[in-house]
Coordinates of C-alpha atoms and ligand atoms in Angstrom, one line a residue:
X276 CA 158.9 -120.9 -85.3
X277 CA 159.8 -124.8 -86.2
X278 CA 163.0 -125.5 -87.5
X279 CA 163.3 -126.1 -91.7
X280 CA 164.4 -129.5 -92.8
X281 CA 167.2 -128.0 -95.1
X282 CA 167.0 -129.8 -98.6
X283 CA 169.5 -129.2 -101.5
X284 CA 166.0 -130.1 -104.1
X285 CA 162.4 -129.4 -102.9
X286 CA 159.6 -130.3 -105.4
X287 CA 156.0 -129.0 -104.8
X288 CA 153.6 -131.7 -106.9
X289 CA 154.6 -134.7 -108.5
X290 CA 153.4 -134.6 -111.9
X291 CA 155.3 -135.0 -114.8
X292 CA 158.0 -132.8 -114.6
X293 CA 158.3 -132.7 -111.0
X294 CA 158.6 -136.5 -110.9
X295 CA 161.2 -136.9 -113.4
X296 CA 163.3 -133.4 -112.1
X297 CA 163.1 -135.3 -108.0
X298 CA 164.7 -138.8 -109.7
X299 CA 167.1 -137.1 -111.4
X300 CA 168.7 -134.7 -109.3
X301 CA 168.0 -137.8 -106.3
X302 CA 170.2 -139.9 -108.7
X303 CA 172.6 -137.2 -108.9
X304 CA 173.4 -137.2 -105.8
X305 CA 171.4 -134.2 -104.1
X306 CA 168.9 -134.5 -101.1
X307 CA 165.5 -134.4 -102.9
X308 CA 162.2 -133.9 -101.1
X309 CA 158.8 -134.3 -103.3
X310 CA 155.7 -132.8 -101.6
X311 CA 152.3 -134.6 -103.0
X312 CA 148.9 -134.0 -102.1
X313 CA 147.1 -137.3 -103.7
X314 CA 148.3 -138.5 -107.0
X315 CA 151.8 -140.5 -106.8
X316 CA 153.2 -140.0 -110.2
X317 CA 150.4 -136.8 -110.9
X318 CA 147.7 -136.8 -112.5
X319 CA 148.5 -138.2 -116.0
X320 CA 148.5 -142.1 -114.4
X321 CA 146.3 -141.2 -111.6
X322 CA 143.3 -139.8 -113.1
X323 CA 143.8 -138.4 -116.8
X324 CA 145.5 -139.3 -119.6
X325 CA 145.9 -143.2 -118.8
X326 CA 142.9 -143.8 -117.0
X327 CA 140.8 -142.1 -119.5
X328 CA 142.8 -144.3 -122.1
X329 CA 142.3 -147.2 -120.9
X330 CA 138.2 -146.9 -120.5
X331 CA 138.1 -145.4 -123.8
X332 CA 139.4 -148.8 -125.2
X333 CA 136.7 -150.5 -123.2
X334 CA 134.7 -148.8 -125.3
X335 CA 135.9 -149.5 -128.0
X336 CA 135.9 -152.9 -127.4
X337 CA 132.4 -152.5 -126.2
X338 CA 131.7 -151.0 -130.1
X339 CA 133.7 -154.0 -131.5
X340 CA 130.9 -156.0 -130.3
X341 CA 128.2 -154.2 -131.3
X342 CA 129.7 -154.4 -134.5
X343 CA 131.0 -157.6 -134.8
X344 CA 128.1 -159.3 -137.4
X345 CA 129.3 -157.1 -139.9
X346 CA 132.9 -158.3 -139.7
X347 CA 131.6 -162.2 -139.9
X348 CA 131.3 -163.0 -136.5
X349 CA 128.0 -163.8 -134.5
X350 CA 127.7 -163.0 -130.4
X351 CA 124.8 -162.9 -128.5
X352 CA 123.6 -159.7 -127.3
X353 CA 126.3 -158.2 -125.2
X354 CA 126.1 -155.7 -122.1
X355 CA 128.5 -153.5 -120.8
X356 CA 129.5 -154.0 -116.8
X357 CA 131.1 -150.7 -116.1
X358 CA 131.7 -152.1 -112.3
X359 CA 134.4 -154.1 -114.4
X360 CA 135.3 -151.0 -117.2
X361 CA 136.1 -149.5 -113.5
X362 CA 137.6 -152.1 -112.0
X363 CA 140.2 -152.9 -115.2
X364 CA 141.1 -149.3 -114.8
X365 CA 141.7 -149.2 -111.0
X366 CA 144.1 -152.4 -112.0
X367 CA 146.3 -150.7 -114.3
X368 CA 146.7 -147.6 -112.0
X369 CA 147.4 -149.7 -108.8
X370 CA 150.3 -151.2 -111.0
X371 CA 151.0 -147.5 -112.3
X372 CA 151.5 -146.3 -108.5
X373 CA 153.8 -149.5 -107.5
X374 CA 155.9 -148.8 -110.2
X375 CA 156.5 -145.0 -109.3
X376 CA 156.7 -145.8 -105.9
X377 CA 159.6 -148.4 -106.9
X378 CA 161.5 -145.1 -109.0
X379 CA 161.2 -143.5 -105.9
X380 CA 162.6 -146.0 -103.8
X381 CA 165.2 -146.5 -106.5
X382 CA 166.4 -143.2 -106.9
X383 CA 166.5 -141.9 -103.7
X384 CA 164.0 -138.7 -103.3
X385 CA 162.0 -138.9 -100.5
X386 CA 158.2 -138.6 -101.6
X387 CA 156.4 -137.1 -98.5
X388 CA 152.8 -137.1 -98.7
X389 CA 150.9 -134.1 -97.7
X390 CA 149.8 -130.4 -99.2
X391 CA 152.5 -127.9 -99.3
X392 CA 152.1 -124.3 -99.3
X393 CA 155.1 -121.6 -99.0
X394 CA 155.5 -120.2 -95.5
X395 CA 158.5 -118.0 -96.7
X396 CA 160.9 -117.9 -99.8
X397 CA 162.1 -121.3 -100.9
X398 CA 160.2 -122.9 -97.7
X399 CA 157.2 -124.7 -97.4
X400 CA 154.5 -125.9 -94.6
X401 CA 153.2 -129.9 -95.8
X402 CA 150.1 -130.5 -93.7
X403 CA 151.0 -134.2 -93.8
X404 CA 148.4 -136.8 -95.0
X405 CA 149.1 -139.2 -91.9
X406 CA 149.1 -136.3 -89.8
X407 CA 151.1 -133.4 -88.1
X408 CA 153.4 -131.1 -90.3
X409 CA 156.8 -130.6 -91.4
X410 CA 158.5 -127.5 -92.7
X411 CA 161.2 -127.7 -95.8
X412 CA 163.7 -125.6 -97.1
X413 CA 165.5 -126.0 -100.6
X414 CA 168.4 -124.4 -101.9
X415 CA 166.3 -124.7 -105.0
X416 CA 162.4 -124.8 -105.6
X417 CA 160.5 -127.0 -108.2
X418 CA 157.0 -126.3 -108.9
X419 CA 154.9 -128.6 -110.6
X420 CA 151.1 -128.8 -108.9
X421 CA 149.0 -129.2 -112.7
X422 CA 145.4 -127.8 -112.8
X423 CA 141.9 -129.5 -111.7
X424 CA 139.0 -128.9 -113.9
X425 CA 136.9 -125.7 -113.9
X426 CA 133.5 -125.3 -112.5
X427 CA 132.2 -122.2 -114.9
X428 CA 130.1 -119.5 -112.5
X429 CA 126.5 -120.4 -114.3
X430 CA 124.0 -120.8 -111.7
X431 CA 122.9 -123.8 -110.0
X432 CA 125.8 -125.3 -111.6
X433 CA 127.9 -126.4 -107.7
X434 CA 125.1 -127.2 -106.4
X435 CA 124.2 -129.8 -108.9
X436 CA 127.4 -131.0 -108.1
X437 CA 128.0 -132.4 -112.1
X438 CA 131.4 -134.8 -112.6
X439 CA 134.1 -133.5 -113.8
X440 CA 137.0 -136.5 -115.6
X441 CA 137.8 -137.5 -112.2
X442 CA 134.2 -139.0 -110.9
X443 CA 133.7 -140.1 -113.7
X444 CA 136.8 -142.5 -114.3
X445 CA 135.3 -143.7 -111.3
X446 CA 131.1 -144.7 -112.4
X447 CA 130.6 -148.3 -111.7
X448 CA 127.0 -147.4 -113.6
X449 CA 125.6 -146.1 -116.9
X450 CA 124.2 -142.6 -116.8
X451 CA 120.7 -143.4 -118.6
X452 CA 121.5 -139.7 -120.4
X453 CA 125.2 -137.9 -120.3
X454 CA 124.9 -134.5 -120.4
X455 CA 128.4 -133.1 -121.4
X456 CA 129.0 -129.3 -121.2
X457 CA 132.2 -128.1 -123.3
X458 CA 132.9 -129.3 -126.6
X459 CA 136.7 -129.9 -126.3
X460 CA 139.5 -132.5 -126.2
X461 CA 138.0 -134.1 -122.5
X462 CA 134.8 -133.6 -123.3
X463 CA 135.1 -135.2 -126.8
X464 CA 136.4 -138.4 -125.6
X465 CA 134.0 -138.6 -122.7
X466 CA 130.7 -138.2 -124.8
X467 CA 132.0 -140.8 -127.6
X468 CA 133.5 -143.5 -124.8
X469 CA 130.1 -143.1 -122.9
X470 CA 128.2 -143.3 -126.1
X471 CA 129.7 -146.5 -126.9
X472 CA 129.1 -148.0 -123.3
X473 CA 125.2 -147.4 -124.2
X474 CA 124.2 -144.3 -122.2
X475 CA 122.6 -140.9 -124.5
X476 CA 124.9 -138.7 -124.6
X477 CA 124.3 -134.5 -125.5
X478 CA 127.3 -132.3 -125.8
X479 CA 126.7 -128.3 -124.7
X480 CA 129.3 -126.3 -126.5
X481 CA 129.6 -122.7 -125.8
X482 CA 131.4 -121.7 -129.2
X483 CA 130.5 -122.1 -132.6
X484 CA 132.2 -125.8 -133.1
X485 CA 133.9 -128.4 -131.6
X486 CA 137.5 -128.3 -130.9
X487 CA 137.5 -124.8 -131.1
X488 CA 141.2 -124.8 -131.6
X489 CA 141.0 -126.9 -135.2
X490 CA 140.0 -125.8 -138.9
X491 CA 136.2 -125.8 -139.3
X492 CA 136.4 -128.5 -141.8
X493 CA 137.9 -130.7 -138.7
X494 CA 135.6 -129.6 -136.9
X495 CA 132.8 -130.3 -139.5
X496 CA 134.1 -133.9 -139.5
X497 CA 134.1 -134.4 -135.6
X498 CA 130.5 -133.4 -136.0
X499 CA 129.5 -135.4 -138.5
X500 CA 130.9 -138.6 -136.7
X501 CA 129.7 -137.7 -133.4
X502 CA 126.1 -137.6 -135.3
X503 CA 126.4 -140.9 -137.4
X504 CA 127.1 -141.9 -133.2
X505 CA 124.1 -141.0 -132.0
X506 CA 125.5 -138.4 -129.9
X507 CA 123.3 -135.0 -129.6
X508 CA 125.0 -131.8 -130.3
X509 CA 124.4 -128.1 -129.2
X510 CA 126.4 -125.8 -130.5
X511 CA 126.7 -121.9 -130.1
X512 CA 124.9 -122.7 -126.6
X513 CA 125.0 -120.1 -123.8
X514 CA 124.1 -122.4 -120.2
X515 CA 122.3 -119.8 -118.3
X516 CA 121.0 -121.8 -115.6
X517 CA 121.5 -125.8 -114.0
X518 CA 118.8 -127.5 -111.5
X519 CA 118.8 -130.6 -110.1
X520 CA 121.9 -132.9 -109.0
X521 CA 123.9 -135.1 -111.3
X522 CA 124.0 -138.7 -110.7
X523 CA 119.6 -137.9 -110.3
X524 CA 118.2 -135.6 -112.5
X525 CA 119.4 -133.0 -113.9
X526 CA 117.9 -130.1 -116.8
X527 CA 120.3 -127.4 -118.2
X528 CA 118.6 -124.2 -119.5
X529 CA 120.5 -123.0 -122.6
X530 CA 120.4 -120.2 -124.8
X531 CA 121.3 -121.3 -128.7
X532 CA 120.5 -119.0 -131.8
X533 CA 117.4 -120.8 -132.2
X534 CA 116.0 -119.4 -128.9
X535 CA 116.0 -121.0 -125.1
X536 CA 116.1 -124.9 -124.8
X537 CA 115.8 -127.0 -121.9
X538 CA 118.0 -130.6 -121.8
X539 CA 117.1 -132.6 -119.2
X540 CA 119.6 -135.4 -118.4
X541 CA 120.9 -138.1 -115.7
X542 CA 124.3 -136.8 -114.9
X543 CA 126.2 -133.6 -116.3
X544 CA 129.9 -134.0 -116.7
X545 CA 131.7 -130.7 -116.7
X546 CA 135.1 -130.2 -119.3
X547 CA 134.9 -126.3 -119.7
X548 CA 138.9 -125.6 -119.3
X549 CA 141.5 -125.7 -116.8
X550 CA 142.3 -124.0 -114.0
X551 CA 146.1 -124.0 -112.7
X552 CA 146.4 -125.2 -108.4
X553 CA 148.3 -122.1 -107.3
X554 CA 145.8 -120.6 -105.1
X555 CA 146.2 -120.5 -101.2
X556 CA 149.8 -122.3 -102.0
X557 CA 151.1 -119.0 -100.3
X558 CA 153.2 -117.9 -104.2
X559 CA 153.3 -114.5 -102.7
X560 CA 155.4 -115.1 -99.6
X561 CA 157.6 -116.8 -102.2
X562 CA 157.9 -114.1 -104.1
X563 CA 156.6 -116.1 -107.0
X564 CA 154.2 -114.2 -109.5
X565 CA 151.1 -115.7 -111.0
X566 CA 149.2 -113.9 -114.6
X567 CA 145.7 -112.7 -114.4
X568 CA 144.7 -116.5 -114.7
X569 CA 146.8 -117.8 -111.8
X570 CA 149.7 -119.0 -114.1
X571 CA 152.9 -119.0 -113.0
X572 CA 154.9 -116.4 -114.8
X573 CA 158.0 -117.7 -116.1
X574 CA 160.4 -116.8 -118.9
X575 CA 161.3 -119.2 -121.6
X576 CA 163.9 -121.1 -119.5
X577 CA 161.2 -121.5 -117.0
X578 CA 162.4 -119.9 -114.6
X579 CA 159.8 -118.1 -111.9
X580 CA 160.5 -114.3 -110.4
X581 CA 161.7 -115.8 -107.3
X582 CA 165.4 -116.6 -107.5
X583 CA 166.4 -120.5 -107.5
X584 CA 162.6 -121.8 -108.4
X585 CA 161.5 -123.0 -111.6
X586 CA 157.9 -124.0 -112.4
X587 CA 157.0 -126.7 -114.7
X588 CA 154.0 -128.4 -116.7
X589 CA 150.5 -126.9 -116.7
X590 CA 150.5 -124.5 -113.6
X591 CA 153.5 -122.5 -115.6
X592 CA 151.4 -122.0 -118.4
X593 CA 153.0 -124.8 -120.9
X594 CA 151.0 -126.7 -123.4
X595 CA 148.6 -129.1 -121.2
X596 CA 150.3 -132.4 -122.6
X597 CA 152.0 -134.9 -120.1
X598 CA 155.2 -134.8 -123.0
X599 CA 155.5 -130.7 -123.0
X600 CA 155.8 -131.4 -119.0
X601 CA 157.9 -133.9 -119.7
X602 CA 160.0 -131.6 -122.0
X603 CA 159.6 -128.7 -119.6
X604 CA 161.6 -131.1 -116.9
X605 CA 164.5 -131.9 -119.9
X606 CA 165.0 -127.8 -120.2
X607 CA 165.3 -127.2 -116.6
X608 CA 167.8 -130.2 -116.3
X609 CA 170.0 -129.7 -119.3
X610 CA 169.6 -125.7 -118.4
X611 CA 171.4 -126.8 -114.6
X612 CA 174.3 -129.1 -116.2
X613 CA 175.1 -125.6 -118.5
X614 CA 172.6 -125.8 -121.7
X615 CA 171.4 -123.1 -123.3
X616 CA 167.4 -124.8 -123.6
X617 CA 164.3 -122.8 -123.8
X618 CA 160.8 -123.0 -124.8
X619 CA 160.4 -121.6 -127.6
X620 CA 159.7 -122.7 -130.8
X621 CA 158.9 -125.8 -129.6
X622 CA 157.4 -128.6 -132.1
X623 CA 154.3 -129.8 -130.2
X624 CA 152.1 -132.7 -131.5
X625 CA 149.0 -133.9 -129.8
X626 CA 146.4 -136.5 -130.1
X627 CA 142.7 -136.5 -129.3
X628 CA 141.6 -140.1 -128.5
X629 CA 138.4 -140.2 -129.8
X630 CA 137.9 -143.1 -132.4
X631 CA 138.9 -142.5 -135.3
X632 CA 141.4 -140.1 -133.4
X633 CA 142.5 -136.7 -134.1
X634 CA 146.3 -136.0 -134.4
X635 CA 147.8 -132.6 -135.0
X636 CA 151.4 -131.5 -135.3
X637 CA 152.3 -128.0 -136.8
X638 CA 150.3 -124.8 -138.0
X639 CA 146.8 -125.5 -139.4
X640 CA 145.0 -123.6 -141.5
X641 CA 143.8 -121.3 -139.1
X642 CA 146.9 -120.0 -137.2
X643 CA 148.7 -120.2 -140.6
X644 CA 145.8 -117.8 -141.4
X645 CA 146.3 -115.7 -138.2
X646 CA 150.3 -115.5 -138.1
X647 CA 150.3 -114.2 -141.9
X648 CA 152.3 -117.5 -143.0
X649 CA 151.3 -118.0 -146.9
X650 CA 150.6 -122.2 -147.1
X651 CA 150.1 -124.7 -149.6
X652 CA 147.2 -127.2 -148.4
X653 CA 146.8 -130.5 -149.6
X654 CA 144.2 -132.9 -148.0
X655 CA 143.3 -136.9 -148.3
X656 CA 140.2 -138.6 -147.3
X657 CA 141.1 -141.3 -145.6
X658 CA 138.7 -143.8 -148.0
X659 CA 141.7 -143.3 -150.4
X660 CA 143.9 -145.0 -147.9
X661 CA 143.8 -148.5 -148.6
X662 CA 144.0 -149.8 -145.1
X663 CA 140.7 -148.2 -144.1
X664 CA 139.1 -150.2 -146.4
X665 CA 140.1 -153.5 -145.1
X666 CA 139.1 -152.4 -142.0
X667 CA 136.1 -150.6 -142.5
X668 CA 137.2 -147.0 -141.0
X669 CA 137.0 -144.9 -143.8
X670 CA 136.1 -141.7 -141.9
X671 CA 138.2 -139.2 -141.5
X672 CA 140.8 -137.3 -143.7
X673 CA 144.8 -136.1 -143.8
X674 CA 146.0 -132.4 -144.2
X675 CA 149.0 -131.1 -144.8
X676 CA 150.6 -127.8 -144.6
X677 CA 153.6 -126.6 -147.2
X678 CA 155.1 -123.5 -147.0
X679 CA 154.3 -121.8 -150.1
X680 CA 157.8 -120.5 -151.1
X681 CA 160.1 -123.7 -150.2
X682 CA 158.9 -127.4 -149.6
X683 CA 159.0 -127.1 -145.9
X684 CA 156.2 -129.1 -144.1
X685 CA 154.3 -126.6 -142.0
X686 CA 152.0 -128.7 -140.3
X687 CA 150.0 -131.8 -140.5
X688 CA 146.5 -132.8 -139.0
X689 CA 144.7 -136.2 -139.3
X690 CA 141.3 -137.0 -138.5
X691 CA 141.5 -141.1 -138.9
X692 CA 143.0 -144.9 -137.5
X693 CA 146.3 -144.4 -136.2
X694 CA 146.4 -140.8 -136.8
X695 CA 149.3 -140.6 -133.7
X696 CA 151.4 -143.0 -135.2
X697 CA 151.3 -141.5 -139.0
X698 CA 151.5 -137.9 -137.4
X699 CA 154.8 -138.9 -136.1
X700 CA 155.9 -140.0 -139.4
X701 CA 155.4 -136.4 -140.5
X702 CA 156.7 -134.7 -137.4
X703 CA 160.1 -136.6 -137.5
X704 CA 160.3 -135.9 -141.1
X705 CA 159.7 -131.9 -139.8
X706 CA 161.8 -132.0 -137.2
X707 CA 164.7 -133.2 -139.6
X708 CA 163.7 -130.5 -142.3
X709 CA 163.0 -132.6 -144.8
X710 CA 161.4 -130.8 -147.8
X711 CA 157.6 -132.7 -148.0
X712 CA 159.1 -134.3 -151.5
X713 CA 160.9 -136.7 -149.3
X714 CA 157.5 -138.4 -148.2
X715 CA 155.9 -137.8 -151.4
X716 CA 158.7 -139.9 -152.6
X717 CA 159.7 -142.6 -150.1
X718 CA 158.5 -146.2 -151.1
X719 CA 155.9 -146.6 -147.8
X720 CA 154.7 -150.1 -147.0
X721 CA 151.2 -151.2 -148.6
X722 CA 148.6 -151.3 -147.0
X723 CA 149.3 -149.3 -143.7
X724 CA 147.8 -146.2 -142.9
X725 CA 151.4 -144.1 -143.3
X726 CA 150.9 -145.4 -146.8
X727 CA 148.5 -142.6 -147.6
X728 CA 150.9 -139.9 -146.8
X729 CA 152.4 -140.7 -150.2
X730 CA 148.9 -139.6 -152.2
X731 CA 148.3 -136.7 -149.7
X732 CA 151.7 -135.4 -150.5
X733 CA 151.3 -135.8 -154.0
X734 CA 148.6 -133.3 -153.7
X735 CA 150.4 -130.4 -152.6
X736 CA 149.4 -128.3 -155.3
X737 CA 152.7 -126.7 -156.9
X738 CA 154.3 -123.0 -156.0
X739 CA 152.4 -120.5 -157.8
X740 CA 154.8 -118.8 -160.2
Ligands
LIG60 C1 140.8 -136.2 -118.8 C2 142.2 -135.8 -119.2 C3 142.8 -136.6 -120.1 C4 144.1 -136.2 -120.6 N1 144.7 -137.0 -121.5 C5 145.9 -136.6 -122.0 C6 146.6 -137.4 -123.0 O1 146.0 -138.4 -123.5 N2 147.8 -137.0 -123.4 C7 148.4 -136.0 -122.8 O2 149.6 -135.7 -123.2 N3 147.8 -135.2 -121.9 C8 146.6 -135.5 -121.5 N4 146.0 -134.7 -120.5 C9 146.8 -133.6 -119.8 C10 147.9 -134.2 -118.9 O3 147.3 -135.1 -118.0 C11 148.7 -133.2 -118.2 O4 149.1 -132.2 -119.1 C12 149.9 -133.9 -117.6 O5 149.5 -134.8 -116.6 C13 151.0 -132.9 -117.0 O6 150.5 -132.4 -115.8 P1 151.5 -131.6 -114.9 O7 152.9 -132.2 -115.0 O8 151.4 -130.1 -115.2 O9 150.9 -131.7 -113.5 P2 150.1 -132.9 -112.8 O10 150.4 -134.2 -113.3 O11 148.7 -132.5 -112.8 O12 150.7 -132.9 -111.3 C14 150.4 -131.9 -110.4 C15 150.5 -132.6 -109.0 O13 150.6 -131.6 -108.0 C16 149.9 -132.0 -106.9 N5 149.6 -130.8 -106.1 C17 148.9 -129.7 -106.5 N6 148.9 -128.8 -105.5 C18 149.6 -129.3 -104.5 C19 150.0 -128.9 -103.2 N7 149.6 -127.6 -102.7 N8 150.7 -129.7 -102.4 C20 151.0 -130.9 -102.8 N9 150.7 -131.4 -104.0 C21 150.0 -130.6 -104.8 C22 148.6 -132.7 -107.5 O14 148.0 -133.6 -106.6 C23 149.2 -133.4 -108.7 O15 149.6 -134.7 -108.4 C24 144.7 -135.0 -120.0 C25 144.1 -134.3 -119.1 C26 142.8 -134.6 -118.7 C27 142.1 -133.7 -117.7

């Protein structure tokens, strides 16, 4: 058997966590080896959260112009080049990878490209990307290899071989028709951003609304903007059967309470959940257990069941956010200087990018519903925000969450411009436990978007006696 390369830090993917953890302990002075398959820096710069950013603001701009009479000034008829949406993209992660290769370089950790899988505890096999293979040992093992989209088991469904985020960050074309099956956060912004390029767009959603994790009335909203869009919407829609091949043609047979349908489209884009990377990664020669879902098991310092390795980000089950991966990282490396940090109770915002965007921090009305926590609800529409008039966005509307004993803020959910810079308004004034009458109170600047939290605040209608 080959000798190990003994390391004092070995770190299996490179995403979030497992990035920051390698420069870290690098910087502090241990031998740090990261194994990566494809994505320097993960996934987050590479091919999802930034990416998908930056071509969703294409689209916007591509809106902006579609628009633009109505705001006073004349163009000619404009066309969308999505060779160039493609290529802007590609720029910005090119200069995303130099600069992680630079924090590499910088810090020390040696960033060896190739797929690991354990060959024994706290050991792993890389088959290396240039070639060849090398085997690593660390005194301690960091686990951080994300999750890649799931193809649901409906028939015909691989072999039409549909996109799934990744391909199609990468169309230098217009699908004629998008057809987009799951109805939540990736899917959302997909549908709208391709929408807005110019290409029909139908959304196939399984449950009974969109974002199936927000109050119906968000929901309701999401709807009602994706229609006033143009964008086709199925909900409560079972696919039984796929035939054809994206990119060509392609017709999906659905069952929907109003019988069978058949939507024929262009190109099918698949966002129907996650599934964590920690198959065939040999987790059971590293004594490292996995849930019926393929999640690492962890406890609440993150630590795995085999002694000295952690697992971080979305393959241990955390909230699929690139900061809650960023946070898991923070635990595990104030946890090694001495700290006492877990994961609980962990305030968790998040923002859905589709325009206007969602933003949710806290309980909403529904898991306040389902943990038995008695709230007082106040909402806004966002026309009652000044701002949006000036700029013509007055869709949308602002919730908040009281507690209905004290005048804690519970939660808070926009639907409207900005919603991810006035959410964090709220969730610093949360995380400071400031009773909501604080932000009912303050003097906020007129006319910005934060300004409304004032009104919304004043409608939190008052403890019942
Ligand atoms: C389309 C899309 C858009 C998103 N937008 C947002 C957003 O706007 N904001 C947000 O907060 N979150 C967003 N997310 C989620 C976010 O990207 C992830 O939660 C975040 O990147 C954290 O991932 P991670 O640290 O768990 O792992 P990742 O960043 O996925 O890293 C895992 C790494 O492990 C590597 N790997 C896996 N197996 C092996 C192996 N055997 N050997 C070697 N390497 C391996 C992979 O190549 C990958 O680079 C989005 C997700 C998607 C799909």
């Amino acid at each position: 058997m080959a000798q190990s390369e003994q390391v004092d830090v070995l770190v299996l993917g490179s995403g979030e966590a497992g990035k920051y953890l390698a420069w870290h302990m690098a910087h502090a002075g241990q031998r740090t080896a990261v194994v990566e398959r494809q994505w320097v820096g993960g996934s987050c710069p590479n091919i999802n959260c930034l990416p998908s950013k930056n071509e969703i603001w294409s689209a916007k701009v591509a809106d902006l112009v579609r628009h633009a009479a109505a705001f006073g000034t004349v163009t000619g008829p404009g066309s969308v080049d999505m060779a160039r949406v493609r290529q802007r993209k590609r720029d910005m992660v090119e200069g995303l990878i130099a600069m992680h290769l630079e924090r590499y370089q910088a810090s020390g950790a040696e960033l060896i490209m190739g797929t690991g899988r354990f060959v024994a505890p706290k050991t792993l096999e890389v088959r290396l990307n240039d070639g060849g293979t090398r085997r690593l040992a660390g005194d301690r093992v960091f686990l951080n290899v994300g999750t890649h989209a799931t193809i649901p088991e409906i028939p015909g469904l691989a072999a039409a071989q549909p996109l799934t985020h990744i391909e199609a960050l990468e169309l230098d074309r217009l699908p004629s028709h998008l057809i987009v099956l799951g109805g939540g956060y990736v899917s959302l912004e997909f549908a709208q951003a391709y929408r807005r390029f110019g290409s029909r767009v139908t959304v196939v959603e399984h449950g009974p609304q969109l974002a199936g994790r927000e109050d119906p009335d968000v929901a309701d909203a999401i709807l009602q903007m994706f229609k006033a869009d143009g964008i086709d919407v199925v909900l409560a829609a079972e696919t039984l059967r796929v035939q054809g091949r994206s990119g060509a043609r392609v017709s999906l047979l659905v069952r929907t309470p109003h019988g069978e349908q058949t939507f024929d489209g262009s190109d099918l884009l698949v966002a129907a959940g996650r599934t964590p990377n920690t198959t065939g990664i040999g987790l059971d020669v590293a004594g490292v257990q996995v849930d019926a879902r393929g999640y690492i098991t962890v406890n609440d310092r993150l630590e795995t069941t085999a002694p000295e390795v952690w697992a971080m980000g979305e393959c241990a089950g955390s909230a699929q956010f690139t900061h809650v991966s960023f946070d898991d990282f923070r635990i595990i490396r104030d946890n090694l200087a001495g700290g006492h940090r877990t994961t609980r109770d962990r305030l968790i915002p998040f923002c859905l990018f589709t325009d206007p965007p969602l933003a949710r921090v806290g309980l909403n009305e529904r898991d306040a519903r389902r943990r038995g926590v008695e709230v007082r609800v106040a909402t806004l529409p966002m026309s009652a925000v000044l701002r949006t008039r000036t700029t013509a966005e007055t869709q949308g509307f602002m919730k908040a969450l009281v507690d209905a004993q004290s005048d804690r803020i519970l939660g808070f959910t926009m639907l409207g411009p900005e919603a991810g810079e006035v959410m964090a308004v709220v969730q610093t004034a949360m995380l400071a436990g400031l009773p909501y009458t604080a932000l009912r109170d303050a003097i906020l600047t007129h006319p910005t978007m934060a300004e409304g939290l004032g009104s919304l605040f004043t409608n939190v209608p008052a403890k019942a006696t």
